[in-house]
Each structure stands twice: as C-alpha cells, then as structure tokens.
PDB file of C-alpha atoms in Angstrom:
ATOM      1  CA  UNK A 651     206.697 -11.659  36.774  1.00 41.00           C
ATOM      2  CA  UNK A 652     209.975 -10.990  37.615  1.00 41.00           C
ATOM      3  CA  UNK A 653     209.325  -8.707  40.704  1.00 39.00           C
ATOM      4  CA  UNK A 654     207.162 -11.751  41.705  1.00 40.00           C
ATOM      5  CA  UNK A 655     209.890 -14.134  41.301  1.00 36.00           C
ATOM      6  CA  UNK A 656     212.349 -11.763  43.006  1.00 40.00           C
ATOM      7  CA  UNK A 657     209.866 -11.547  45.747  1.00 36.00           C
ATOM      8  CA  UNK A 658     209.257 -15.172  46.441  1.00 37.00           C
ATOM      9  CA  UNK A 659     213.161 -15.733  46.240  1.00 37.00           C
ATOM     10  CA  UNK A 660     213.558 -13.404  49.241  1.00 37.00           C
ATOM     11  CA  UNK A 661     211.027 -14.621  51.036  1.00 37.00           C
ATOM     12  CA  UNK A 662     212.864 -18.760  50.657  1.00 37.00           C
ATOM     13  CA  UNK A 663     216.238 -17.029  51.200  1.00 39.00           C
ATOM     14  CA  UNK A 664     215.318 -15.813  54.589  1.00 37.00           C
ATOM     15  CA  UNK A 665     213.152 -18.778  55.365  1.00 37.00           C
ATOM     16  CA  UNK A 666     216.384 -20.828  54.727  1.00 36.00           C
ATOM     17  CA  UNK A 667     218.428 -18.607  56.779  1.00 38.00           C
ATOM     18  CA  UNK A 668     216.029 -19.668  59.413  1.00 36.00           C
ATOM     19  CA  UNK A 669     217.151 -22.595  60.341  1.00 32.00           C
ATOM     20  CA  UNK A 670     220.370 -24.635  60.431  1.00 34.00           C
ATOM     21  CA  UNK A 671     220.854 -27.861  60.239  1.00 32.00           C
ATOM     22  CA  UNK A 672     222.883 -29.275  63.609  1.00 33.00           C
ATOM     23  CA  UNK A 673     226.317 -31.260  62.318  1.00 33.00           C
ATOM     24  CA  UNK A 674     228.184 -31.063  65.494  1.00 35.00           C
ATOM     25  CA  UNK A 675     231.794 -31.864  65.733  1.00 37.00           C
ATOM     26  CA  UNK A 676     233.076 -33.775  68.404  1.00 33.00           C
ATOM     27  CA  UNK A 677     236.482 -32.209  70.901  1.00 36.00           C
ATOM     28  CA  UNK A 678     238.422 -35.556  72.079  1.00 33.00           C
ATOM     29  CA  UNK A 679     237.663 -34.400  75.507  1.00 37.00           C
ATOM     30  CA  UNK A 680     233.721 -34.796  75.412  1.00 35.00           C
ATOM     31  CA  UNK A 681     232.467 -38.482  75.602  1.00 33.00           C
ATOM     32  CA  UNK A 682     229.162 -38.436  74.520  1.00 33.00           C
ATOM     33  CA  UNK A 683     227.454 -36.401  71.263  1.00 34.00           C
ATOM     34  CA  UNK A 684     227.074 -33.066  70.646  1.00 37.00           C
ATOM     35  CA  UNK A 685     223.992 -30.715  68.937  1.00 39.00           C
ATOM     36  CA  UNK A 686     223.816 -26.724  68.456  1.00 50.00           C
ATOM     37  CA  UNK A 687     221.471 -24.840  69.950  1.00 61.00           C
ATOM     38  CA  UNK A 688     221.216 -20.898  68.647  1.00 75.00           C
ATOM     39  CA  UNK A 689     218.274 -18.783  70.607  1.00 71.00           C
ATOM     40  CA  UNK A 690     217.317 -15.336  69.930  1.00 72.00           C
ATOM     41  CA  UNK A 691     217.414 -13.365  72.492  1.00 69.00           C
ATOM     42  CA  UNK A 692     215.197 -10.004  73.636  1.00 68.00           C
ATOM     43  CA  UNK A 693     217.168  -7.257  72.657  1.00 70.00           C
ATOM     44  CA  UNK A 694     218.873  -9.126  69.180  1.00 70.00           C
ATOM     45  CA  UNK A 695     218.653  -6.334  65.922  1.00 74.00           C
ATOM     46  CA  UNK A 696     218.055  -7.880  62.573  1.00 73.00           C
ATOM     47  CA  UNK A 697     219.187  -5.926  59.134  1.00 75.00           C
ATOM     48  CA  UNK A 698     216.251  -4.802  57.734  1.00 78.00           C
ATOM     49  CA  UNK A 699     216.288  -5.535  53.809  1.00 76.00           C
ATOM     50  CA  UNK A 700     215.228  -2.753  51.426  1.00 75.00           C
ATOM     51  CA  UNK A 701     212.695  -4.401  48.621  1.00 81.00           C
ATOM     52  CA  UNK A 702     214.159  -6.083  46.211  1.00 79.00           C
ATOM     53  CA  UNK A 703     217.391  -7.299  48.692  1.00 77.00           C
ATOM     54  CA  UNK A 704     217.835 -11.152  49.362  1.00 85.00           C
ATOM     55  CA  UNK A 705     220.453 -12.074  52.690  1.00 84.00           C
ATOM     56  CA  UNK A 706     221.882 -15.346  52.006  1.00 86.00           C
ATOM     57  CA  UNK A 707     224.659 -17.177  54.224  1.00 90.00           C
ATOM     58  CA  UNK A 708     225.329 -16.940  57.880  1.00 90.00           C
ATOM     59  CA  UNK A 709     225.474 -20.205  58.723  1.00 92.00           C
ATOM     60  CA  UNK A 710     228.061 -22.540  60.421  1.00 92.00           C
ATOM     61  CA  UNK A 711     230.401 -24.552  58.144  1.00 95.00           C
ATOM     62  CA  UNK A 712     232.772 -25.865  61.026  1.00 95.00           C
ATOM     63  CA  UNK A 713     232.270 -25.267  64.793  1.00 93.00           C
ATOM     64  CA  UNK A 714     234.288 -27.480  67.586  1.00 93.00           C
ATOM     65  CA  UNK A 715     232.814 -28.498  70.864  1.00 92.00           C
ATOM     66  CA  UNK A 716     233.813 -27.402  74.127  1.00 93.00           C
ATOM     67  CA  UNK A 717     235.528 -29.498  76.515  1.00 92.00           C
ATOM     68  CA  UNK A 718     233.829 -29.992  79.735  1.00 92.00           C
ATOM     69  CA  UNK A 719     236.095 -28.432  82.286  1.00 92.00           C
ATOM     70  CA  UNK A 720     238.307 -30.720  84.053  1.00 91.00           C
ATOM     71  CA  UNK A 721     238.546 -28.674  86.819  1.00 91.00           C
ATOM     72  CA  UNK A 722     234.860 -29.128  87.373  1.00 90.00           C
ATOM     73  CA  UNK A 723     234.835 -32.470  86.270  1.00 87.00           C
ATOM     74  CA  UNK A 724     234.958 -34.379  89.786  1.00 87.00           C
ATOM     75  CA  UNK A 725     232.063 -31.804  90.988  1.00 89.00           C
ATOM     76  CA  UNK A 726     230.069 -33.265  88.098  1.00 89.00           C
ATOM     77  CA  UNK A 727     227.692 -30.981  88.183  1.00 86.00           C
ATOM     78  CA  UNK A 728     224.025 -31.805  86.708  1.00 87.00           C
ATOM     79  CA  UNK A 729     223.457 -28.898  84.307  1.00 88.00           C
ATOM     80  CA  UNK A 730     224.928 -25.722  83.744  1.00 89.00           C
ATOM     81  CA  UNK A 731     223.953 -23.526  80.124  1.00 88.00           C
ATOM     82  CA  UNK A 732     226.315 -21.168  78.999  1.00 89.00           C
ATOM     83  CA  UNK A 733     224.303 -18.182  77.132  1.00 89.00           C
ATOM     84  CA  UNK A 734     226.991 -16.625  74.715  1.00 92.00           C
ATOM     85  CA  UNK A 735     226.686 -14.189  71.641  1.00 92.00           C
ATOM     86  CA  UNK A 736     229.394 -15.184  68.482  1.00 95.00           C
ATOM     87  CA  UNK A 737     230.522 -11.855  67.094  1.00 96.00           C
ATOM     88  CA  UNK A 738     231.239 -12.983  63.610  1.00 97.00           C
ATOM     89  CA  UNK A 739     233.311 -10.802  60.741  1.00 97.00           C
ATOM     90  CA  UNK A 740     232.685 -10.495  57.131  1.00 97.00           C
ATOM     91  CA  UNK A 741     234.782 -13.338  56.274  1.00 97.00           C
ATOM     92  CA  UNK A 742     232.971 -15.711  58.489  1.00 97.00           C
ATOM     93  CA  UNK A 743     235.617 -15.712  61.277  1.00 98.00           C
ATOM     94  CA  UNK A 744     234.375 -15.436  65.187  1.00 98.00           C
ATOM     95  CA  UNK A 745     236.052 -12.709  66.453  1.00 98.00           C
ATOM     96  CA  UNK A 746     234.539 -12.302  69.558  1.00 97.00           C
ATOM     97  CA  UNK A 747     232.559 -14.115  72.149  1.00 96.00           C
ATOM     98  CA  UNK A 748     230.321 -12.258  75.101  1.00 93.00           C
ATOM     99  CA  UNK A 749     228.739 -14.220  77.706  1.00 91.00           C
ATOM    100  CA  UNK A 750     225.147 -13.635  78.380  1.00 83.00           C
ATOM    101  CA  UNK A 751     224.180 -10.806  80.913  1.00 76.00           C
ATOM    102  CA  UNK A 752     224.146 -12.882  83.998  1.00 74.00           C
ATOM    103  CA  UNK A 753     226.540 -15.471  82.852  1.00 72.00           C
ATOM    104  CA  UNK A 754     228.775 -12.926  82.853  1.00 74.00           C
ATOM    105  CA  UNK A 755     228.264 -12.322  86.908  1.00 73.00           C
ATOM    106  CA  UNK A 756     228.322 -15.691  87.933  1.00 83.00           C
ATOM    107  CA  UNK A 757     231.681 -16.823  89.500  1.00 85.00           C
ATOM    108  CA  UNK A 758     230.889 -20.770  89.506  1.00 85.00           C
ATOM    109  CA  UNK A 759     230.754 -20.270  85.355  1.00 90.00           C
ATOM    110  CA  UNK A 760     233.821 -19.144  84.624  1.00 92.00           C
ATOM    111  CA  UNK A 761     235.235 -22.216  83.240  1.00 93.00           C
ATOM    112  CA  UNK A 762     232.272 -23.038  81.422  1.00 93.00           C
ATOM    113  CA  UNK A 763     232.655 -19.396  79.788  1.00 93.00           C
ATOM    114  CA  UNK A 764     236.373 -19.924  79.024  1.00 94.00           C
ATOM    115  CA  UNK A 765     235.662 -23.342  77.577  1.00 94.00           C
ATOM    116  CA  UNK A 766     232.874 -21.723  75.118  1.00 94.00           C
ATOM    117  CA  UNK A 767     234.936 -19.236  74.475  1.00 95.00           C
ATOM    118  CA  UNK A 768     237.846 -21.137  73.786  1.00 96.00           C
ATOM    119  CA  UNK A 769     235.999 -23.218  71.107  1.00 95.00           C
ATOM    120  CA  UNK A 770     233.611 -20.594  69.408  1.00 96.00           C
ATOM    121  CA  UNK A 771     236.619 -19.141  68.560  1.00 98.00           C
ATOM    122  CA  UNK A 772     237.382 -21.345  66.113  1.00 97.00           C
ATOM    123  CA  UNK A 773     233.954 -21.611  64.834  1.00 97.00           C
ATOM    124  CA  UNK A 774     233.453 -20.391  61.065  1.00 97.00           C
ATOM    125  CA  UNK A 775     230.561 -19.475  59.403  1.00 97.00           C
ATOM    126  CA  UNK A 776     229.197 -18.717  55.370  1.00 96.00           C
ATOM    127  CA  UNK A 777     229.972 -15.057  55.220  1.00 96.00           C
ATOM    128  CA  UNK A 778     226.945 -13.170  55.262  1.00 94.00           C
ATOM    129  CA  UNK A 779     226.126 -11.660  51.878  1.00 94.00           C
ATOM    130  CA  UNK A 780     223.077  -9.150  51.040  1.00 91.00           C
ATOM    131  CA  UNK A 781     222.412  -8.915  47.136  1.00 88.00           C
ATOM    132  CA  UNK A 782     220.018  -6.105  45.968  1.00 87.00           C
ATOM    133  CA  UNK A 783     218.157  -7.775  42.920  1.00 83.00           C
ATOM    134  CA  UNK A 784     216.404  -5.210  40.550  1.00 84.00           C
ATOM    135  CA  UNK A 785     214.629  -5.540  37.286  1.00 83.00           C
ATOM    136  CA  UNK A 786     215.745  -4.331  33.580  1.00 81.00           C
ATOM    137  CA  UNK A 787     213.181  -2.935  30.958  1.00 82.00           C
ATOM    138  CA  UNK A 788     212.480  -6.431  29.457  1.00 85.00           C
ATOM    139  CA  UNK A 789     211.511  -7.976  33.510  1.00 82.00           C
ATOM    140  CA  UNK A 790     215.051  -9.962  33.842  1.00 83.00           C
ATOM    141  CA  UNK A 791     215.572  -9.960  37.480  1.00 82.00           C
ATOM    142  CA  UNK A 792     219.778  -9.663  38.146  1.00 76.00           C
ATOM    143  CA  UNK A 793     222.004  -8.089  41.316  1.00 80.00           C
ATOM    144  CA  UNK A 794     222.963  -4.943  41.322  1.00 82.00           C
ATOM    145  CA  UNK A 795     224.663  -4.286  44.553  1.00 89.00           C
ATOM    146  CA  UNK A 796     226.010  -6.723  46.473  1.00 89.00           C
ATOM    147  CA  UNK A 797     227.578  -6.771  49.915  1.00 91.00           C
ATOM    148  CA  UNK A 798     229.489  -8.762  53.211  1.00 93.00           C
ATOM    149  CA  UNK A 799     228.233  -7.536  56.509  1.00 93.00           C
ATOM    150  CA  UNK A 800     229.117  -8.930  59.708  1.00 95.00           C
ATOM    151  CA  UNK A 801     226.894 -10.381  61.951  1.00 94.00           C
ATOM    152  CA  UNK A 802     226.156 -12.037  66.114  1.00 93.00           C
ATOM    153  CA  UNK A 803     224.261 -15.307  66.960  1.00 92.00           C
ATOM    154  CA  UNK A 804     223.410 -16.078  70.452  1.00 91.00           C
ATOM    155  CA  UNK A 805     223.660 -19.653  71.143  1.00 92.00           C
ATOM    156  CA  UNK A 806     223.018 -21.785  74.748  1.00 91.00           C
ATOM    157  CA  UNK A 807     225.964 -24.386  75.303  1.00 91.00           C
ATOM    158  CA  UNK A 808     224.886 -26.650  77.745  1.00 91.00           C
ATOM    159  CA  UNK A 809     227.035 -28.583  79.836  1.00 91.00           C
ATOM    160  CA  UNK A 810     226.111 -32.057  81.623  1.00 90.00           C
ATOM    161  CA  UNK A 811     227.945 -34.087  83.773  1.00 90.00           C
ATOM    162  CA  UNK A 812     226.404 -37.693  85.037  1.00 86.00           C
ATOM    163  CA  UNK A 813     228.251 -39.870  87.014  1.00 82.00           C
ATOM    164  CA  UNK A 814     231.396 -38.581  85.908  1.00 80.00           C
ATOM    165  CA  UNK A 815     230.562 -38.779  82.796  1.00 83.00           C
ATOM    166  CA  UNK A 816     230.263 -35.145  80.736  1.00 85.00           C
ATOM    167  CA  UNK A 817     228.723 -33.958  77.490  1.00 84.00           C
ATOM    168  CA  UNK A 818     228.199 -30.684  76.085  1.00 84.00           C
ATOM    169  CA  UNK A 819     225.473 -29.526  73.939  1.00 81.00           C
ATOM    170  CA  UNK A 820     224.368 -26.773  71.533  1.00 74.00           C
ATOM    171  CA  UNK A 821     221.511 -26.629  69.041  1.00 61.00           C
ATOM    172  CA  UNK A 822     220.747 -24.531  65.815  1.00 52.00           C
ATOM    173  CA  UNK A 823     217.343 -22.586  65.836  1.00 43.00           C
ATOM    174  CA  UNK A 824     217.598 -18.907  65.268  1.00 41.00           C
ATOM    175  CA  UNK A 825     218.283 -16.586  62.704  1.00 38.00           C
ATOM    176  CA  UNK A 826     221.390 -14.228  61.902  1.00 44.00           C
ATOM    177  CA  UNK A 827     221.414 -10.658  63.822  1.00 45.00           C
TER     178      UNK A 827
END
C-alpha cells in the first residue's frame, strides 16, 4: 500500500510540474497584457528519477515582462519571438539567459534578446527539490534523501507591435529540464 501510494504521488508530482499556471506581471513600459509561454525544445535533458523519488517545484513565483524596445518601437514591427533558455540555480535565482540557436545569429534581434534578457534576469522560481521516499518495515512511506538541483526552461517571448502600439508575450507549457 504504501509503495502504491508513493507511486501514485510521483506520478501527480510530475503531472503538476507539468504545467504552470500563467500570472504575468506587467513592466510600465508594455501597454497591453502579458502571458508565459515555456516550449520544450529538441535537444532539452530531463533528470531521470530513481523509483521511489518525487521532483517537486520549478515553477515561477515572480517573473517581469520585457519592455518592447524603444529603439524599435517606431519600426513597429508585426511579430518577432525571442526563443531563450533560463538557466536557473538551486535557490531559484536566473542566473543565466541563452538565446535560441538562431536567435542568437540574427542581428535585427538584438534588442529583443537584451530586453529578455534584461527581465528573465530577475525572474525567480520554486527551487527545484527531488525527495527520495522509501518504505519502513511496518509500509510508512517517509523521505530519506532529499535534494536542490538546478535546472533550464526554454521559453518563446513574443514581441508585437500594432500601430505603434507594443505588447509582449510569454506562455507556460513545458516541464523543468
């Protein structure tokens, strides 16, 4: 019973890790509203939990908005998405942020990049804690072992601009890495 119990608590744990729910925060420069969008892409590595190990956290508690770019504000352009990976540590701080492959090439995006960059940085997120649950001789499920590991999200921050009038955009659908 307990092994069953420990078992179906994994499997919700990860479920919930899942998905996010989006509670975006608004920078003074954006007029309009504001959603995450995380994405997983091709070559992101997952921790593989041993049996009996449950991942819980990893999920944003505060992130800020980036600011259109006022420097390519009057070009208004239509659409531009930002692909970037958050390098977070094991206290829940973004340390780092990488643009995506060929985001990283692309001239035109540069102040899209620095204005994701600027504000991920400040992101924070639930550290990311694995617990290793085992049973005793009388089927009482407890942790054992517990630890912090860091972790990376890939998110798409897209940028729109009608009319003069910009918004930026990101919404929550993938899993920690």
């Amino acid at each position: 019973m307990g092994r069953q119990l420990a078992v179906a608590f994994v499997a919700t744990a990860l479920g919930a890790c899942a998905h996010a729910p989006a509670r975006p925060d608004m920078h003074p420069a954006n007029r309009g509203d504001a959603s995450w969008h995380a994405v997983e892409q091709p070559d992101t590595v997952h921790y593989q939990l041993a049996l009996g190990e449950v991942s819980s956290g990893g999920k944003p508690l505060a992130r800020v908005t980036p600011a259109y770019p006022a420097s390519r504000l009057q070009a208004c352009v239509p659409v531009v998405d930002v692909i970037a990976k958050l390098i977070v540590d094991t206290s829940g701080k973004v340390t780092e942020v990488r643009p995506g492959d060929a985001d990283a090439a692309a001239p035109g995006l540069r102040p899209f990049l620095a204005a994701t960059r600027e504000a991920a940085l400040r992101w924070r997120f639930d550290p990311l804690q694995i617990d290793h649950w085992s049973a005793d001789a009388n089927g009482e499920s407890h942790v054992v072992d517990s630890r912090t590991e860091p972790f990376s999200l890939d998110y798409v921050f897209r940028f729109t601009c009608h009319s003069g009038r910009a918004r930026v955009s990101v919404d929550d659908q993938a899993a920690a890495g």
